[in-house]
Amino acid sequence: MSADLWLVVGLGNPGPSYAGNRHNAGFMVLDELAARAGGRFKSHRARADVLEGRLAGGRAVLAKPRSFMNESGGPVKGLRDFFKVPEERLVVVHDELDIPFGAVRLKRGGGDNGHNGLRSVTRSLGTREYLRVRFGVGRPPGRMDAAAFVLKDFSATERKTLDLEVDRAADAVEALLSDGLEAAQNVFHAG
């Protein structure tokens, strides 16, 4: 096991047509973390784009699966096995309907809450006990289907502050890696 290595995975859908979707919040946060780490993603045989570098003072592998969201588990398991990262050092960054736009929540374990990416990751890993950084996208308006909502781009109003919110979520990932779950929750759940 690589006891000092973190694996941080952002969930999203590949390709330019999905780039601005709410469901791609995980990819957006990973792109910000890659910029902070000063590196570029490279193709990995585990069907993911990967950046190996330093983040929050430690060694980290940043990854974006090249599969669609509902098949994210295979690449995540492949990366976990390849880099020999224990579950307690695996962080999955994803969009979350049940918290308001821009809010960031961190937790370990729990259900998938209807999120197909999390369902796939949990099924492939055989455990729910990995860390999650949840990026709030809010609830769909009116009777809009949740699946349709997350596959739409952020609204014009949301895009005005999206970069700031992505930046804050990246800060939360770094705090989680450097300070631990409870300390990061104390900072990011207060806001």
Short mmCIF file of C-alpha atoms in Angstrom, two decimals:
data_model
loop_
_atom_site.label_atom_id
_atom_site.label_comp_id
_atom_site.label_asym_id
_atom_site.label_seq_id
_atom_site.Cartn_x
_atom_site.Cartn_y
_atom_site.Cartn_z
CA MET A 1 0.00 0.00 0.00
CA SER A 2 1.09 3.55 -0.70
CA ALA A 3 0.35 4.85 2.77
CA ASP A 4 1.42 8.42 1.99
CA LEU A 5 -0.25 8.75 -1.43
CA TRP A 6 -3.69 10.29 -2.02
CA LEU A 7 -5.94 9.45 -4.96
CA VAL A 8 -8.33 12.29 -5.78
CA VAL A 9 -10.92 11.48 -8.45
CA GLY A 10 -13.34 13.95 -10.01
CA LEU A 11 -16.53 12.56 -11.49
CA GLY A 12 -17.96 13.83 -14.77
CA ASN A 13 -18.71 12.92 -18.37
CA PRO A 14 -16.01 13.06 -21.06
CA GLY A 15 -16.14 15.30 -24.09
CA PRO A 16 -16.77 18.97 -24.87
CA SER A 17 -20.56 18.69 -25.04
CA TYR A 18 -20.65 17.91 -21.29
CA ALA A 19 -17.91 20.30 -20.15
CA GLY A 20 -20.20 22.96 -18.62
CA ASN A 21 -22.79 20.57 -17.16
CA ARG A 22 -23.61 20.52 -13.45
CA HIS A 23 -22.71 16.81 -13.51
CA ASN A 24 -19.14 17.82 -14.41
CA ALA A 25 -18.48 19.79 -11.23
CA GLY A 26 -16.03 17.06 -10.17
CA PHE A 27 -14.01 17.51 -13.37
CA MET A 28 -14.02 21.30 -12.88
CA VAL A 29 -12.58 20.97 -9.36
CA LEU A 30 -9.93 18.51 -10.60
CA ASP A 31 -8.90 20.92 -13.36
CA GLU A 32 -8.37 23.61 -10.69
CA LEU A 33 -6.35 21.20 -8.54
CA ALA A 34 -4.22 20.27 -11.57
CA ALA A 35 -3.50 23.96 -12.17
CA ARG A 36 -2.44 24.31 -8.53
CA ALA A 37 -0.22 21.24 -8.79
CA GLY A 38 1.38 22.77 -11.89
CA GLY A 39 0.88 19.75 -14.10
CA ARG A 40 -1.14 18.34 -16.95
CA PHE A 41 -3.33 15.28 -17.19
CA LYS A 42 -1.98 12.34 -19.18
CA SER A 43 -3.77 9.25 -20.41
CA HIS A 44 -3.55 6.24 -18.07
CA ARG A 45 -4.29 2.61 -18.90
CA ALA A 46 -7.01 2.54 -16.22
CA ARG A 47 -9.23 4.53 -18.63
CA ALA A 48 -8.61 7.84 -16.89
CA ASP A 49 -6.64 11.03 -17.35
CA VAL A 50 -4.12 11.22 -14.52
CA LEU A 51 -1.72 13.75 -13.02
CA GLU A 52 0.87 12.60 -10.49
CA GLY A 53 2.22 15.44 -8.39
CA ARG A 54 2.15 17.24 -5.08
CA LEU A 55 -0.93 18.73 -3.48
CA ALA A 56 -1.38 20.20 -0.01
CA GLY A 57 2.24 19.31 0.81
CA GLY A 58 1.92 15.63 -0.03
CA ARG A 59 1.98 13.15 -2.90
CA ALA A 60 -1.25 12.89 -4.86
CA VAL A 61 -2.67 11.34 -7.98
CA LEU A 62 -5.42 13.43 -9.55
CA ALA A 63 -7.72 11.58 -11.94
CA LYS A 64 -10.67 12.09 -14.25
CA PRO A 65 -12.23 8.85 -15.56
CA ARG A 66 -12.67 8.78 -19.35
CA SER A 67 -15.81 6.66 -18.98
CA PHE A 68 -19.27 8.09 -18.65
CA MET A 69 -20.46 8.95 -15.14
CA ASN A 70 -22.49 5.78 -14.63
CA GLU A 71 -19.38 3.66 -15.44
CA SER A 72 -16.88 5.60 -13.29
CA GLY A 73 -16.32 2.69 -10.92
CA GLY A 74 -14.13 0.63 -13.27
CA PRO A 75 -11.54 3.38 -13.79
CA VAL A 76 -11.60 4.34 -10.08
CA LYS A 77 -11.00 0.72 -9.02
CA GLY A 78 -8.29 0.36 -11.68
CA LEU A 79 -6.50 3.45 -10.36
CA ARG A 80 -6.88 2.39 -6.73
CA ASP A 81 -5.40 -1.01 -7.53
CA PHE A 82 -2.63 0.36 -9.77
CA PHE A 83 -1.46 2.97 -7.24
CA LYS A 84 -2.24 0.68 -4.26
CA VAL A 85 -4.15 3.43 -2.43
CA PRO A 86 -6.20 2.39 0.63
CA GLU A 87 -9.86 3.53 0.74
CA GLU A 88 -9.14 6.02 3.54
CA ARG A 89 -6.89 7.92 1.11
CA LEU A 90 -9.36 7.92 -1.79
CA VAL A 91 -11.30 11.16 -2.34
CA VAL A 92 -14.16 11.36 -4.84
CA VAL A 93 -15.27 14.87 -5.88
CA HIS A 94 -18.80 15.01 -7.29
CA ASP A 95 -21.88 17.15 -7.85
CA GLU A 96 -24.62 16.95 -5.21
CA LEU A 97 -28.32 17.82 -5.72
CA ASP A 98 -29.20 17.89 -2.02
CA ILE A 99 -27.08 20.88 -1.09
CA PRO A 100 -27.42 24.43 -2.42
CA PHE A 101 -25.39 25.67 -5.38
CA GLY A 102 -21.80 26.36 -4.37
CA ALA A 103 -22.00 24.79 -0.92
CA VAL A 104 -19.26 22.25 -0.22
CA ARG A 105 -19.71 19.29 2.10
CA LEU A 106 -17.20 16.60 3.03
CA LYS A 107 -17.90 13.15 4.41
CA ARG A 108 -16.72 9.56 4.56
CA GLY A 109 -19.01 6.81 3.39
CA GLY A 110 -22.78 6.96 3.10
CA GLY A 111 -25.23 6.13 0.37
CA ASP A 112 -25.13 7.15 -3.27
CA ASN A 113 -28.31 9.26 -2.98
CA GLY A 114 -29.33 8.42 -6.54
CA HIS A 115 -25.96 9.52 -7.95
CA ASN A 116 -25.05 7.00 -10.66
CA GLY A 117 -21.35 7.84 -10.51
CA LEU A 118 -21.17 7.12 -6.78
CA ARG A 119 -23.26 3.97 -7.23
CA SER A 120 -20.77 2.73 -9.84
CA VAL A 121 -17.74 3.59 -7.68
CA THR A 122 -19.21 1.89 -4.60
CA ARG A 123 -20.16 -1.22 -6.58
CA SER A 124 -16.70 -1.51 -8.18
CA LEU A 125 -14.77 -0.89 -4.96
CA GLY A 126 -17.03 -3.09 -2.83
CA THR A 127 -17.11 -0.39 -0.14
CA ARG A 128 -18.72 2.98 0.60
CA GLU A 129 -15.96 3.97 3.00
CA TYR A 130 -14.14 6.45 0.79
CA LEU A 131 -14.02 10.21 1.26
CA ARG A 132 -16.37 12.47 -0.69
CA VAL A 133 -16.18 16.16 -1.47
CA ARG A 134 -19.69 17.13 -2.50
CA PHE A 135 -20.17 20.21 -4.71
CA GLY A 136 -23.67 21.62 -4.35
CA VAL A 137 -25.65 22.14 -7.56
CA GLY A 138 -29.05 22.61 -5.88
CA ARG A 139 -32.39 21.05 -6.74
CA PRO A 140 -34.00 21.21 -10.20
CA PRO A 141 -36.66 23.89 -10.61
CA GLY A 142 -40.33 22.88 -10.60
CA ARG A 143 -40.86 19.35 -11.82
CA MET A 144 -37.71 19.09 -13.92
CA ASP A 145 -36.21 15.61 -13.83
CA ALA A 146 -33.03 15.46 -11.73
CA ALA A 147 -31.16 13.59 -14.49
CA ALA A 148 -32.05 16.28 -17.04
CA PHE A 149 -31.06 19.02 -14.57
CA VAL A 150 -27.55 17.70 -13.91
CA LEU A 151 -26.93 17.28 -17.65
CA LYS A 152 -27.64 20.97 -18.25
CA ASP A 153 -24.98 23.66 -18.06
CA PHE A 154 -24.83 25.89 -15.01
CA SER A 155 -27.17 28.88 -15.39
CA ALA A 156 -25.90 32.34 -16.36
CA THR A 157 -26.40 33.48 -12.75
CA GLU A 158 -24.50 30.46 -11.39
CA ARG A 159 -21.67 30.95 -13.90
CA LYS A 160 -20.99 34.42 -12.43
CA THR A 161 -19.66 32.79 -9.24
CA LEU A 162 -18.83 29.29 -10.53
CA ASP A 163 -15.07 29.90 -10.66
CA LEU A 164 -15.12 31.07 -7.04
CA GLU A 165 -17.17 28.04 -5.96
CA VAL A 166 -14.87 25.63 -7.83
CA ASP A 167 -11.90 27.36 -6.19
CA ARG A 168 -13.50 26.90 -2.75
CA ALA A 169 -14.16 23.21 -3.44
CA ALA A 170 -10.50 22.80 -4.46
CA ASP A 171 -9.54 24.48 -1.17
CA ALA A 172 -11.73 21.92 0.63
CA VAL A 173 -9.92 19.03 -1.08
CA GLU A 174 -6.54 20.48 -0.06
CA ALA A 175 -7.75 21.01 3.53
CA LEU A 176 -8.99 17.42 3.64
CA LEU A 177 -5.60 16.12 2.51
CA SER A 178 -3.53 18.32 4.82
CA ASP A 179 -5.72 18.66 7.93
CA GLY A 180 -8.03 15.64 7.93
CA LEU A 181 -11.78 15.20 7.56
CA GLU A 182 -12.98 16.70 10.84
CA ALA A 183 -10.86 19.85 10.58
CA ALA A 184 -11.89 20.39 6.95
CA GLN A 185 -15.57 19.89 7.85
CA ASN A 186 -15.26 22.47 10.63
CA VAL A 187 -14.04 25.06 8.12
CA PHE A 188 -16.18 24.27 5.07
CA HIS A 189 -19.45 23.29 6.75
CA ALA A 190 -19.51 26.58 8.64
CA GLY A 191 -19.87 28.62 5.43
#
